[in-house]
Amino acid sequence: NAGVTQTPKFQVLKTGQSMTLQCAQDMNHEYMSWYRQDPGMGLRLIHYSVGAGITDQGEVPNGYNVSRSTTEDFPLRLLSAAPSQTSVYFCASSSRTSGRAGGELFFGEGSRLTVL
Amino acid sequence: ILNVEQSPQSLHVQEGDSTNFTCSFPSSNFYALHWYRWETAKSPEALFVMTLNGDEKKKGRISATLNTKEGYSYLYIKGSQPEDSATYLCAFEDSGGGADGLTFGKGTHLIIQP
């Protein structure tokens, strides 16, 4: 079973470049989210979506865009990469209703991004 | 930003010993408390999602308790094995209707020494 699939696993960017991290899930989950993991920090929420066509900001949304045109896909776009965006990014999905989780998060394998 | 604290930050335990660690979270607007296990080079995997005060959950040698009134949860590992080495994350889910409602602690890094 595929679960949550993220691509690419590794990426090196130069400051100012843009890129998209892809996330897809095959569990028919309404809820999808993006987190970043930095040394000494917990997982911090960037953006989330409670269903197709609905997105909202998390704790650290600046410099990132998301869209949710289908239930399966939730891409994360870096508009103009900065060294502060060097991090490991995780996509996660969950079964949820009416914007409440309750259900466990299923994580992708992570994408390690380095911005020079 | 909600305060979710985990202690200790890291822990070395001898193989065969039992251990436990703590997650503390706000005692108001509680909805759920999640525990995840995160092995190096892998992605976090859910252990438990706990919703009721007094909840106790068990999966093999790992168990967890929940006290929502005082805002803490304990994770216990009985008879530690090398494969238990991982970072254990807790996440607080609030009922306040804010963004996502899931705030992670920084984790407890557990190392089991043979």
Coordinates of N, CA and C in Angstrom, one line a residue:
Chain A
N1 N 0.8 -1.2 0.0 CA 0.0 0.0 0.0 C 0.9 1.3 0.0
A2 N 0.5 2.2 -0.9 CA 1.4 3.4 -1.0 C 1.2 4.3 0.2
G3 N 0.0 4.6 0.7 CA -0.1 5.5 1.8 C 0.1 7.0 1.4
V4 N 1.1 7.6 2.0 CA 1.4 9.0 1.6 C 2.7 9.0 0.9
T5 N 2.7 9.6 -0.3 CA 3.9 9.6 -1.1 C 4.4 11.0 -1.3
Q6 N 5.7 11.3 -1.0 CA 6.2 12.6 -1.2 C 7.4 12.5 -2.2
T7 N 7.5 13.6 -3.1 CA 8.6 13.7 -3.9 C 9.0 15.2 -4.1
P8 N 10.3 15.5 -4.3 CA 11.4 14.6 -4.3 C 11.8 14.3 -2.8
K9 N 12.7 13.3 -2.6 CA 13.2 13.0 -1.3 C 14.3 14.0 -0.9
F10 N 15.1 14.5 -1.9 CA 16.2 15.4 -1.6 C 16.1 16.5 -2.7
Q11 N 16.4 17.7 -2.4 CA 16.5 18.8 -3.3 C 17.4 19.9 -2.8
V12 N 18.3 20.4 -3.7 CA 19.1 21.5 -3.4 C 18.7 22.6 -4.3
L13 N 18.5 23.8 -3.7 CA 18.1 25.0 -4.4 C 19.0 26.1 -4.2
K14 N 19.0 27.1 -5.1 CA 19.7 28.3 -4.8 C 18.7 29.4 -4.3
T15 N 19.2 30.3 -3.5 CA 18.3 31.3 -3.0 C 17.6 32.0 -4.2
G16 N 16.3 32.2 -4.0 CA 15.5 32.8 -5.0 C 14.8 31.9 -6.0
Q17 N 15.2 30.7 -6.1 CA 14.6 29.7 -6.9 C 13.2 29.3 -6.3
S18 N 12.4 28.8 -7.2 CA 11.1 28.3 -6.7 C 11.0 26.8 -7.0
M19 N 10.2 26.1 -6.2 CA 10.0 24.7 -6.5 C 8.7 24.2 -5.8
T20 N 8.3 23.0 -6.2 CA 7.1 22.4 -5.6 C 7.4 21.0 -5.1
L21 N 7.1 20.8 -3.8 CA 7.1 19.5 -3.2 C 5.8 18.9 -3.4
Q22 N 5.8 17.6 -3.9 CA 4.6 16.9 -4.2 C 4.2 16.0 -3.1
C23 N 2.9 15.9 -2.9 CA 2.4 15.0 -1.9 C 1.1 14.4 -2.4
A24 N 1.0 13.0 -2.3 CA -0.2 12.3 -2.8 C -0.5 11.2 -1.8
Q25 N -1.8 11.1 -1.5 CA -2.3 10.0 -0.6 C -3.4 9.2 -1.3
D26 N -3.4 7.9 -1.0 CA -4.4 7.0 -1.7 C -5.4 6.4 -0.7
M27 N -5.6 7.1 0.5 CA -6.4 6.6 1.5 C -7.8 7.3 1.6
N28 N -8.0 8.2 0.6 CA -9.2 9.0 0.6 C -9.4 9.8 1.8
H29 N -8.3 10.3 2.3 CA -8.4 11.2 3.5 C -8.7 12.6 3.1
E30 N -9.6 13.2 3.8 CA -10.0 14.6 3.5 C -8.9 15.6 4.0
Y31 N -8.3 15.2 5.1 CA -7.3 16.2 5.8 C -5.9 15.9 5.3
M32 N -5.2 16.9 4.9 CA -3.8 16.8 4.5 C -3.1 18.0 5.1
S33 N -1.8 17.9 5.3 CA -1.0 18.9 6.0 C 0.4 18.8 5.6
W34 N 1.1 20.0 5.8 CA 2.6 20.0 5.6 C 3.2 20.5 6.9
Y35 N 4.3 19.8 7.3 CA 5.0 20.2 8.5 C 6.5 20.4 8.1
R36 N 7.2 21.2 8.8 CA 8.7 21.2 8.7 C 9.3 20.8 10.0
Q37 N 10.5 20.1 9.9 CA 11.2 19.7 11.0 C 12.6 20.3 11.0
D38 N 12.9 21.0 12.1 CA 14.2 21.7 12.2 C 14.8 21.2 13.5
P39 N 16.2 21.1 13.5 CA 16.9 20.7 14.7 C 16.4 21.4 16.0
G40 N 16.1 20.7 17.0 CA 15.7 21.3 18.3 C 14.3 21.8 18.3
M41 N 13.6 21.6 17.2 CA 12.2 22.1 17.2 C 11.3 20.9 17.0
G42 N 10.0 21.0 17.5 CA 9.0 20.0 17.1 C 8.6 20.2 15.7
L43 N 7.8 19.3 15.2 CA 7.2 19.5 13.9 C 6.3 20.7 13.9
R44 N 6.5 21.6 13.0 CA 5.7 22.8 12.9 C 4.8 22.8 11.7
L45 N 3.6 23.2 11.9 CA 2.6 23.1 10.8 C 2.8 24.3 9.9
I46 N 2.8 24.0 8.6 CA 3.0 25.1 7.6 C 1.6 25.5 7.0
H47 N 1.0 24.5 6.4 CA -0.4 24.7 5.8 C -1.2 23.4 6.0
Y48 N -2.5 23.5 5.9 CA -3.3 22.3 6.0 C -4.5 22.5 5.1
S49 N -5.2 21.4 4.9 CA -6.4 21.4 4.1 C -7.4 20.4 4.6
V50 N -8.6 20.8 4.7 CA -9.6 19.8 5.3 C -10.5 19.3 4.2
G51 N -10.1 19.5 2.9 CA -10.8 19.0 1.8 C -10.5 19.7 0.5
A52 N -10.9 19.1 -0.6 CA -10.6 19.7 -1.9 C -11.1 21.1 -2.0
G53 N -10.3 22.0 -2.4 CA -10.7 23.4 -2.5 C -10.6 24.3 -1.3
I54 N -10.2 23.6 -0.2 CA -10.1 24.4 1.1 C -8.7 24.2 1.7
T55 N -8.0 25.4 1.9 CA -6.7 25.4 2.5 C -6.7 26.4 3.6
D56 N -5.7 26.3 4.5 CA -5.6 27.3 5.6 C -4.2 27.3 6.1
Q57 N -3.8 28.4 6.8 CA -2.4 28.5 7.3 C -2.2 27.9 8.6
G58 N -1.0 27.4 8.8 CA -0.6 26.8 10.1 C 0.2 27.8 10.8
E59 N 1.2 27.3 11.6 CA 2.0 28.1 12.4 C 3.1 28.9 11.7
V60 N 3.6 28.4 10.6 CA 4.7 29.0 9.9 C 4.5 29.0 8.4
P61 N 3.5 29.8 7.9 CA 3.1 29.7 6.5 C 3.9 30.6 5.5
N62 N 4.6 31.6 6.1 CA 5.3 32.6 5.2 C 6.3 31.9 4.3
G63 N 6.2 32.3 3.0 CA 7.1 31.8 2.0 C 6.6 30.5 1.3
Y64 N 5.4 30.1 1.7 CA 4.9 28.8 1.1 C 3.5 29.0 0.6
N65 N 3.2 28.4 -0.5 CA 1.8 28.3 -1.0 C 1.3 26.9 -1.1
V66 N 0.0 26.7 -1.0 CA -0.5 25.4 -1.2 C -1.8 25.5 -2.0
S67 N -2.2 24.4 -2.6 CA -3.5 24.3 -3.3 C -4.0 22.9 -3.1
R68 N -5.3 22.7 -3.2 CA -5.9 21.4 -3.1 C -7.0 21.2 -4.1
S69 N -6.6 20.8 -5.3 CA -7.6 20.7 -6.4 C -8.2 19.3 -6.4
T70 N -7.6 18.3 -5.8 CA -8.2 17.0 -5.7 C -8.0 16.5 -4.3
T71 N -8.8 15.5 -3.9 CA -8.6 14.9 -2.6 C -7.2 14.3 -2.4
E72 N -6.7 13.7 -3.5 CA -5.4 13.0 -3.4 C -4.2 13.8 -3.2
D73 N -4.1 15.0 -3.8 CA -2.9 15.7 -4.0 C -2.9 17.0 -3.2
F74 N -1.7 17.3 -2.6 CA -1.6 18.6 -1.8 C -0.2 19.1 -2.0
P75 N 0.1 19.8 -3.1 CA 1.5 20.2 -3.3 C 1.8 21.5 -2.5
L76 N 3.1 21.6 -2.1 CA 3.6 22.7 -1.3 C 4.6 23.5 -2.2
R77 N 4.4 24.7 -2.4 CA 5.2 25.5 -3.3 C 6.0 26.5 -2.5
L78 N 7.3 26.5 -2.8 CA 8.2 27.5 -2.3 C 8.4 28.6 -3.4
L79 N 8.0 29.8 -3.1 CA 7.9 30.8 -4.1 C 9.2 31.4 -4.5
S80 N 10.0 31.7 -3.5 CA 11.4 32.3 -3.7 C 12.2 31.8 -2.5
A81 N 12.9 30.7 -2.8 CA 13.6 29.9 -1.7 C 14.6 30.8 -0.9
A82 N 14.6 30.6 0.4 CA 15.6 31.3 1.3 C 16.3 30.3 2.1
P83 N 17.5 30.6 2.5 CA 18.3 29.6 3.4 C 17.5 29.2 4.6
S84 N 16.6 30.1 5.1 CA 15.8 29.8 6.3 C 14.8 28.7 6.1
Q85 N 14.6 28.3 4.8 CA 13.7 27.3 4.4 C 14.4 25.9 4.3
T86 N 15.7 25.9 4.6 CA 16.4 24.6 4.6 C 15.8 23.8 5.8
S87 N 15.3 22.6 5.5 CA 14.6 21.9 6.5 C 14.2 20.5 5.9
V88 N 13.6 19.7 6.8 CA 13.0 18.5 6.3 C 11.5 18.7 6.3
Y89 N 10.8 18.4 5.2 CA 9.4 18.6 5.1 C 8.6 17.3 5.1
F90 N 7.6 17.3 5.9 CA 6.7 16.1 5.9 C 5.3 16.5 5.5
C91 N 4.7 15.6 4.7 CA 3.3 15.7 4.4 C 2.6 14.7 5.2
A92 N 1.4 15.0 5.7 CA 0.7 14.0 6.5 C -0.8 14.1 6.2
S93 N -1.5 13.0 6.3 CA -2.9 13.0 6.0 C -3.6 12.3 7.1
S94 N -4.9 12.5 7.3 CA -5.7 11.9 8.3 C -7.2 11.8 7.9
S95 N -7.9 10.8 8.4 CA -9.3 10.8 8.2 C -9.9 11.8 9.2
R96 N -10.7 12.7 8.8 CA -11.3 13.6 9.7 C -12.6 14.1 9.1
T97 N -13.4 14.7 10.0 CA -14.7 15.2 9.5 C -14.8 16.6 10.1
S98 N -15.4 17.5 9.4 CA -15.7 18.8 9.8 C -14.5 19.6 10.4
G99 N -13.4 19.3 9.9 CA -12.2 20.0 10.3 C -11.6 19.6 11.6
R100 N -12.1 18.5 12.2 CA -11.5 18.0 13.4 C -10.8 16.7 13.1
A101 N -9.6 16.5 13.7 CA -8.8 15.3 13.4 C -9.3 14.1 14.2
G102 N -8.8 14.0 15.4 CA -9.2 12.8 16.2 C -8.4 11.6 15.7
G103 N -8.4 11.4 14.4 CA -7.7 10.2 13.8 C -6.2 10.5 13.7
E104 N -5.4 9.4 13.7 CA -4.0 9.6 13.6 C -3.5 10.2 12.3
L105 N -2.4 10.8 12.3 CA -1.7 11.3 11.1 C -0.9 10.2 10.5
F106 N -1.0 10.1 9.1 CA -0.1 9.2 8.4 C 0.9 10.1 7.6
F107 N 2.1 9.9 7.9 CA 3.2 10.7 7.3 C 3.8 10.1 6.1
G108 N 4.2 11.0 5.2 CA 5.1 10.6 4.1 C 6.5 10.5 4.6
E109 N 7.4 10.1 3.7 CA 8.8 9.7 4.1 C 9.7 11.0 4.3
G110 N 9.2 12.1 3.9 CA 10.0 13.3 4.2 C 10.7 13.8 2.9
S111 N 10.9 15.1 2.8 CA 11.7 15.7 1.7 C 12.7 16.6 2.4
R112 N 14.0 16.3 2.1 CA 15.1 17.1 2.7 C 15.5 18.2 1.7
L113 N 15.3 19.4 2.1 CA 15.5 20.6 1.2 C 16.7 21.4 1.7
T114 N 17.6 21.7 0.9 CA 18.7 22.6 1.2 C 18.7 23.8 0.3
V115 N 18.7 25.0 0.9 CA 18.7 26.2 0.1 C 20.1 26.9 0.3
L116 N 20.8 27.1 -0.7 CA 22.2 27.6 -0.6 C 22.1 29.2 -0.8
Chain B
I1 N 0.2 30.2 20.3 CA 1.0 28.9 20.1 C 0.9 28.2 21.4
L2 N 0.4 26.9 21.4 CA 0.2 26.1 22.6 C 1.5 25.5 23.0
N3 N 1.7 25.3 24.3 CA 2.9 24.8 24.9 C 2.8 23.3 25.2
V4 N 3.5 22.5 24.4 CA 3.5 21.1 24.6 C 5.0 20.7 24.9
E5 N 5.2 20.2 26.1 CA 6.5 19.9 26.6 C 6.7 18.4 26.8
Q6 N 7.9 17.9 26.4 CA 8.2 16.5 26.6 C 9.5 16.4 27.4
S7 N 9.5 15.5 28.3 CA 10.7 15.3 29.1 C 10.9 13.8 29.4
P8 N 12.2 13.3 29.5 CA 13.4 14.2 29.2 C 13.5 14.3 27.7
Q9 N 14.5 15.2 27.3 CA 14.8 15.4 25.9 C 15.4 14.1 25.3
S10 N 16.3 13.5 26.1 CA 16.9 12.2 25.6 C 17.1 11.3 26.8
L11 N 17.2 10.1 26.5 CA 17.2 9.0 27.5 C 18.0 7.8 27.1
H12 N 18.9 7.4 27.9 CA 19.7 6.2 27.6 C 19.2 5.1 28.6
V13 N 18.8 4.0 28.1 CA 18.3 2.9 28.9 C 18.9 1.6 28.5
Q14 N 19.2 0.8 29.5 CA 19.8 -0.5 29.3 C 18.8 -1.5 28.8
E15 N 19.2 -2.3 27.8 CA 18.3 -3.3 27.3 C 17.7 -4.2 28.4
G16 N 16.4 -4.4 28.4 CA 15.7 -5.2 29.4 C 15.1 -4.3 30.5
D17 N 15.6 -3.1 30.7 CA 15.0 -2.2 31.7 C 13.7 -1.6 31.1
S18 N 12.9 -1.2 32.1 CA 11.6 -0.5 31.7 C 11.9 1.0 31.9
T19 N 11.1 1.8 31.1 CA 11.3 3.2 31.2 C 10.0 4.0 30.9
N20 N 10.0 5.3 31.2 CA 8.8 6.1 30.9 C 9.2 7.5 30.7
F21 N 8.4 8.2 30.0 CA 8.6 9.6 29.8 C 7.3 10.4 29.7
T22 N 7.4 11.7 29.7 CA 6.3 12.5 30.0 C 6.0 13.5 28.8
C23 N 4.7 13.7 28.6 CA 4.2 14.8 27.8 C 3.3 15.7 28.6
S24 N 3.6 17.0 28.7 CA 2.6 17.9 29.3 C 2.0 18.8 28.3
F25 N 0.8 19.2 28.5 CA 0.0 19.9 27.6 C -1.0 20.8 28.3
P26 N -1.6 21.8 27.6 CA -2.6 22.6 28.3 C -3.8 21.8 28.8
S27 N -4.3 22.1 30.0 CA -5.4 21.3 30.6 C -6.7 21.9 30.1
S28 N -6.7 22.9 29.3 CA -8.0 23.4 28.8 C -8.2 23.1 27.3
N29 N -9.4 23.1 26.9 CA -9.7 22.9 25.4 C -9.1 21.6 24.9
F30 N -9.1 20.6 25.7 CA -8.5 19.3 25.3 C -9.5 18.6 24.3
Y31 N -8.9 18.0 23.3 CA -9.6 17.2 22.4 C -9.0 15.8 22.3
A32 N -7.7 15.7 22.0 CA -7.0 14.4 21.9 C -5.5 14.6 22.2
L33 N -4.9 13.5 22.5 CA -3.5 13.5 22.7 C -2.9 12.3 21.9
H34 N -2.0 12.6 21.0 CA -1.4 11.6 20.1 C 0.0 11.3 20.6
W35 N 0.4 10.0 20.4 CA 1.8 9.6 20.6 C 2.3 9.0 19.2
Y36 N 3.5 9.4 18.8 CA 4.1 8.9 17.6 C 5.5 8.4 17.9
R37 N 5.9 7.4 17.2 CA 7.2 6.8 17.2 C 7.9 7.1 15.9
W38 N 9.1 7.7 16.1 CA 9.8 8.2 14.9 C 11.2 7.6 14.9
E39 N 11.4 6.6 14.0 CA 12.8 5.9 13.9 C 13.6 6.7 12.9
T40 N 14.9 6.7 13.1 CA 15.8 7.4 12.2 C 15.6 7.0 10.8
A41 N 15.6 8.0 9.9 CA 15.5 7.8 8.5 C 14.1 7.3 8.0
K42 N 13.2 7.3 8.9 CA 11.8 6.9 8.6 C 10.9 8.1 8.9
S43 N 9.6 7.8 8.7 CA 8.6 8.9 9.0 C 7.9 8.5 10.3
P44 N 7.4 9.5 11.0 CA 6.6 9.2 12.3 C 5.5 8.2 12.0
E45 N 5.3 7.3 13.0 CA 4.1 6.4 12.9 C 3.3 6.5 14.2
A46 N 2.0 6.5 14.1 CA 1.2 6.6 15.3 C 1.2 5.4 16.2
L47 N 1.3 5.7 17.5 CA 1.2 4.7 18.5 C -0.2 4.7 19.1
F48 N -0.6 5.9 19.6 CA -1.9 6.0 20.3 C -2.5 7.3 20.0
V49 N -3.8 7.3 19.9 CA -4.6 8.6 20.0 C -5.6 8.4 21.2
M50 N -5.4 9.3 22.2 CA -6.2 9.2 23.4 C -7.1 10.4 23.6
T51 N -8.3 10.1 23.9 CA -9.3 11.2 24.0 C -10.0 11.4 25.3
L52 N -9.9 10.4 26.2 CA -10.7 10.5 27.4 C -9.8 10.5 28.7
N53 N -10.1 11.4 29.6 CA -9.4 11.4 30.9 C -9.3 10.0 31.5
G54 N -8.1 9.6 31.9 CA -8.0 8.3 32.5 C -7.8 7.2 31.5
D55 N -7.8 7.5 30.2 CA -7.5 6.5 29.2 C -6.2 5.8 29.4
E56 N -6.2 4.5 29.2 CA -4.9 3.8 29.2 C -4.9 3.0 27.9
K57 N -3.8 3.0 27.1 CA -3.8 2.3 25.9 C -2.5 1.5 25.9
K58 N -2.6 0.3 25.2 CA -1.4 -0.6 25.2 C -1.2 -1.2 23.8
K59 N 0.0 -1.3 23.4 CA 0.4 -1.9 22.2 C 1.7 -2.7 22.4
G60 N 1.5 -4.0 22.7 CA 2.7 -4.8 23.0 C 3.3 -4.4 24.3
R61 N 4.6 -4.0 24.3 CA 5.3 -3.6 25.5 C 5.1 -2.1 25.8
I62 N 4.5 -1.4 24.9 CA 4.3 0.0 25.1 C 2.9 0.4 25.5
S63 N 2.8 1.2 26.5 CA 1.5 1.7 27.0 C 1.5 3.2 27.3
A64 N 0.4 3.7 27.4 CA 0.3 5.2 27.7 C -0.9 5.5 28.6
T65 N -0.8 6.5 29.4 CA -1.9 6.9 30.2 C -2.1 8.4 30.0
L66 N -3.3 8.8 30.4 CA -3.7 10.2 30.1 C -4.4 10.8 31.3
N67 N -4.0 12.0 31.6 CA -4.6 12.8 32.6 C -4.9 14.2 32.0
T68 N -6.2 14.4 31.6 CA -6.5 15.7 30.9 C -6.7 16.8 32.0
K69 N -7.1 16.5 33.2 CA -7.4 17.5 34.2 C -6.1 18.2 34.6
E70 N -5.0 17.5 34.7 CA -3.7 18.1 35.1 C -2.8 18.3 33.9
G71 N -3.2 17.8 32.7 CA -2.5 18.1 31.5 C -1.2 17.3 31.3
Y72 N -1.2 16.0 31.5 CA 0.0 15.2 31.2 C -0.4 13.8 30.7
S73 N 0.5 13.2 30.0 CA 0.4 11.8 29.6 C 1.8 11.2 29.7
Y74 N 1.8 9.9 30.2 CA 3.0 9.1 30.3 C 3.0 8.0 29.2
L75 N 4.2 7.8 28.7 CA 4.4 6.7 27.8 C 5.4 5.7 28.5
Y76 N 5.0 4.5 28.6 CA 5.8 3.5 29.3 C 6.3 2.4 28.3
I77 N 7.5 2.0 28.4 CA 8.0 0.9 27.6 C 8.6 -0.1 28.6
K78 N 8.1 -1.3 28.5 CA 8.4 -2.4 29.5 C 9.5 -3.3 28.8
G79 N 10.5 -3.6 29.5 CA 11.5 -4.5 29.0 C 12.1 -4.0 27.6
S80 N 12.8 -2.9 27.7 CA 13.2 -2.2 26.5 C 14.1 -3.1 25.6
Q81 N 13.9 -3.0 24.3 CA 14.7 -3.8 23.3 C 15.4 -2.8 22.4
P82 N 16.5 -3.2 21.8 CA 17.2 -2.2 20.9 C 16.3 -1.6 19.8
E83 N 15.3 -2.4 19.3 CA 14.4 -1.8 18.3 C 13.5 -0.8 18.8
D84 N 13.4 -0.5 20.1 CA 12.6 0.6 20.7 C 13.4 1.9 20.6
S85 N 14.6 1.9 20.2 CA 15.4 3.1 20.0 C 14.7 4.0 18.9
A86 N 14.3 5.2 19.3 CA 13.6 6.0 18.4 C 13.3 7.4 19.1
T87 N 12.8 8.3 18.4 CA 12.2 9.5 19.0 C 10.7 9.4 19.2
Y88 N 10.2 9.7 20.4 CA 8.8 9.5 20.7 C 8.2 10.9 20.8
L89 N 7.3 11.2 19.9 CA 6.6 12.5 19.9 C 5.2 12.4 20.4
C90 N 4.8 13.5 21.2 CA 3.4 13.6 21.5 C 2.9 14.8 20.8
A91 N 1.6 14.8 20.6 CA 0.9 16.0 19.9 C -0.4 16.2 20.6
F92 N -0.6 17.5 20.9 CA -1.9 17.9 21.6 C -2.8 18.4 20.5
E93 N -4.1 17.9 20.6 CA -5.1 18.4 19.7 C -6.1 19.1 20.5
D94 N -6.3 20.4 20.2 CA -7.3 21.2 21.1 C -8.6 21.3 20.4
S95 N -9.6 21.7 21.2 CA -10.9 21.8 20.7 C -11.3 23.2 20.4
G96 N -10.3 24.1 20.4 CA -10.6 25.5 20.3 C -10.9 25.9 18.8
G97 N -10.8 25.0 17.9 CA -11.1 25.3 16.5 C -10.1 26.1 15.8
G98 N -8.9 26.2 16.4 CA -7.8 27.0 15.7 C -7.2 26.2 14.6
A99 N -6.1 26.7 14.0 CA -5.5 26.1 12.9 C -5.1 24.7 13.2
D100 N -5.7 23.7 12.5 CA -5.4 22.3 12.7 C -5.6 21.7 14.1
G101 N -5.2 22.4 15.1 CA -5.5 21.9 16.5 C -4.5 20.9 16.9
L102 N -3.4 20.7 16.2 CA -2.4 19.6 16.5 C -1.0 20.3 16.7
T103 N -0.6 20.3 18.0 CA 0.7 20.9 18.3 C 1.6 19.8 18.8
F104 N 2.8 19.7 18.2 CA 3.8 18.7 18.6 C 4.8 19.1 19.6
G105 N 5.1 18.2 20.5 CA 6.3 18.5 21.4 C 7.6 18.2 20.6
K106 N 8.7 18.5 21.2 CA 10.0 18.3 20.6 C 10.5 16.9 20.6
G107 N 9.9 16.0 21.4 CA 10.2 14.6 21.4 C 11.1 14.2 22.5
T108 N 11.1 12.9 22.8 CA 12.1 12.3 23.7 C 12.8 11.3 22.8
H109 N 14.2 11.5 22.8 CA 15.0 10.6 22.0 C 15.5 9.5 22.9
L110 N 15.0 8.3 22.6 CA 15.3 7.1 23.4 C 16.4 6.2 22.8
I111 N 17.4 5.9 23.5 CA 18.5 5.0 23.0 C 18.6 3.8 24.0
I112 N 18.4 2.7 23.4 CA 18.5 1.4 24.2 C 19.9 0.8 24.0
Q113 N 20.6 0.7 25.1 CA 22.0 0.2 25.0 C 22.0 -1.3 25.3
P114 N 22.6 -2.1 24.4 CA 22.6 -3.6 24.6 C 23.4 -3.9 25.8

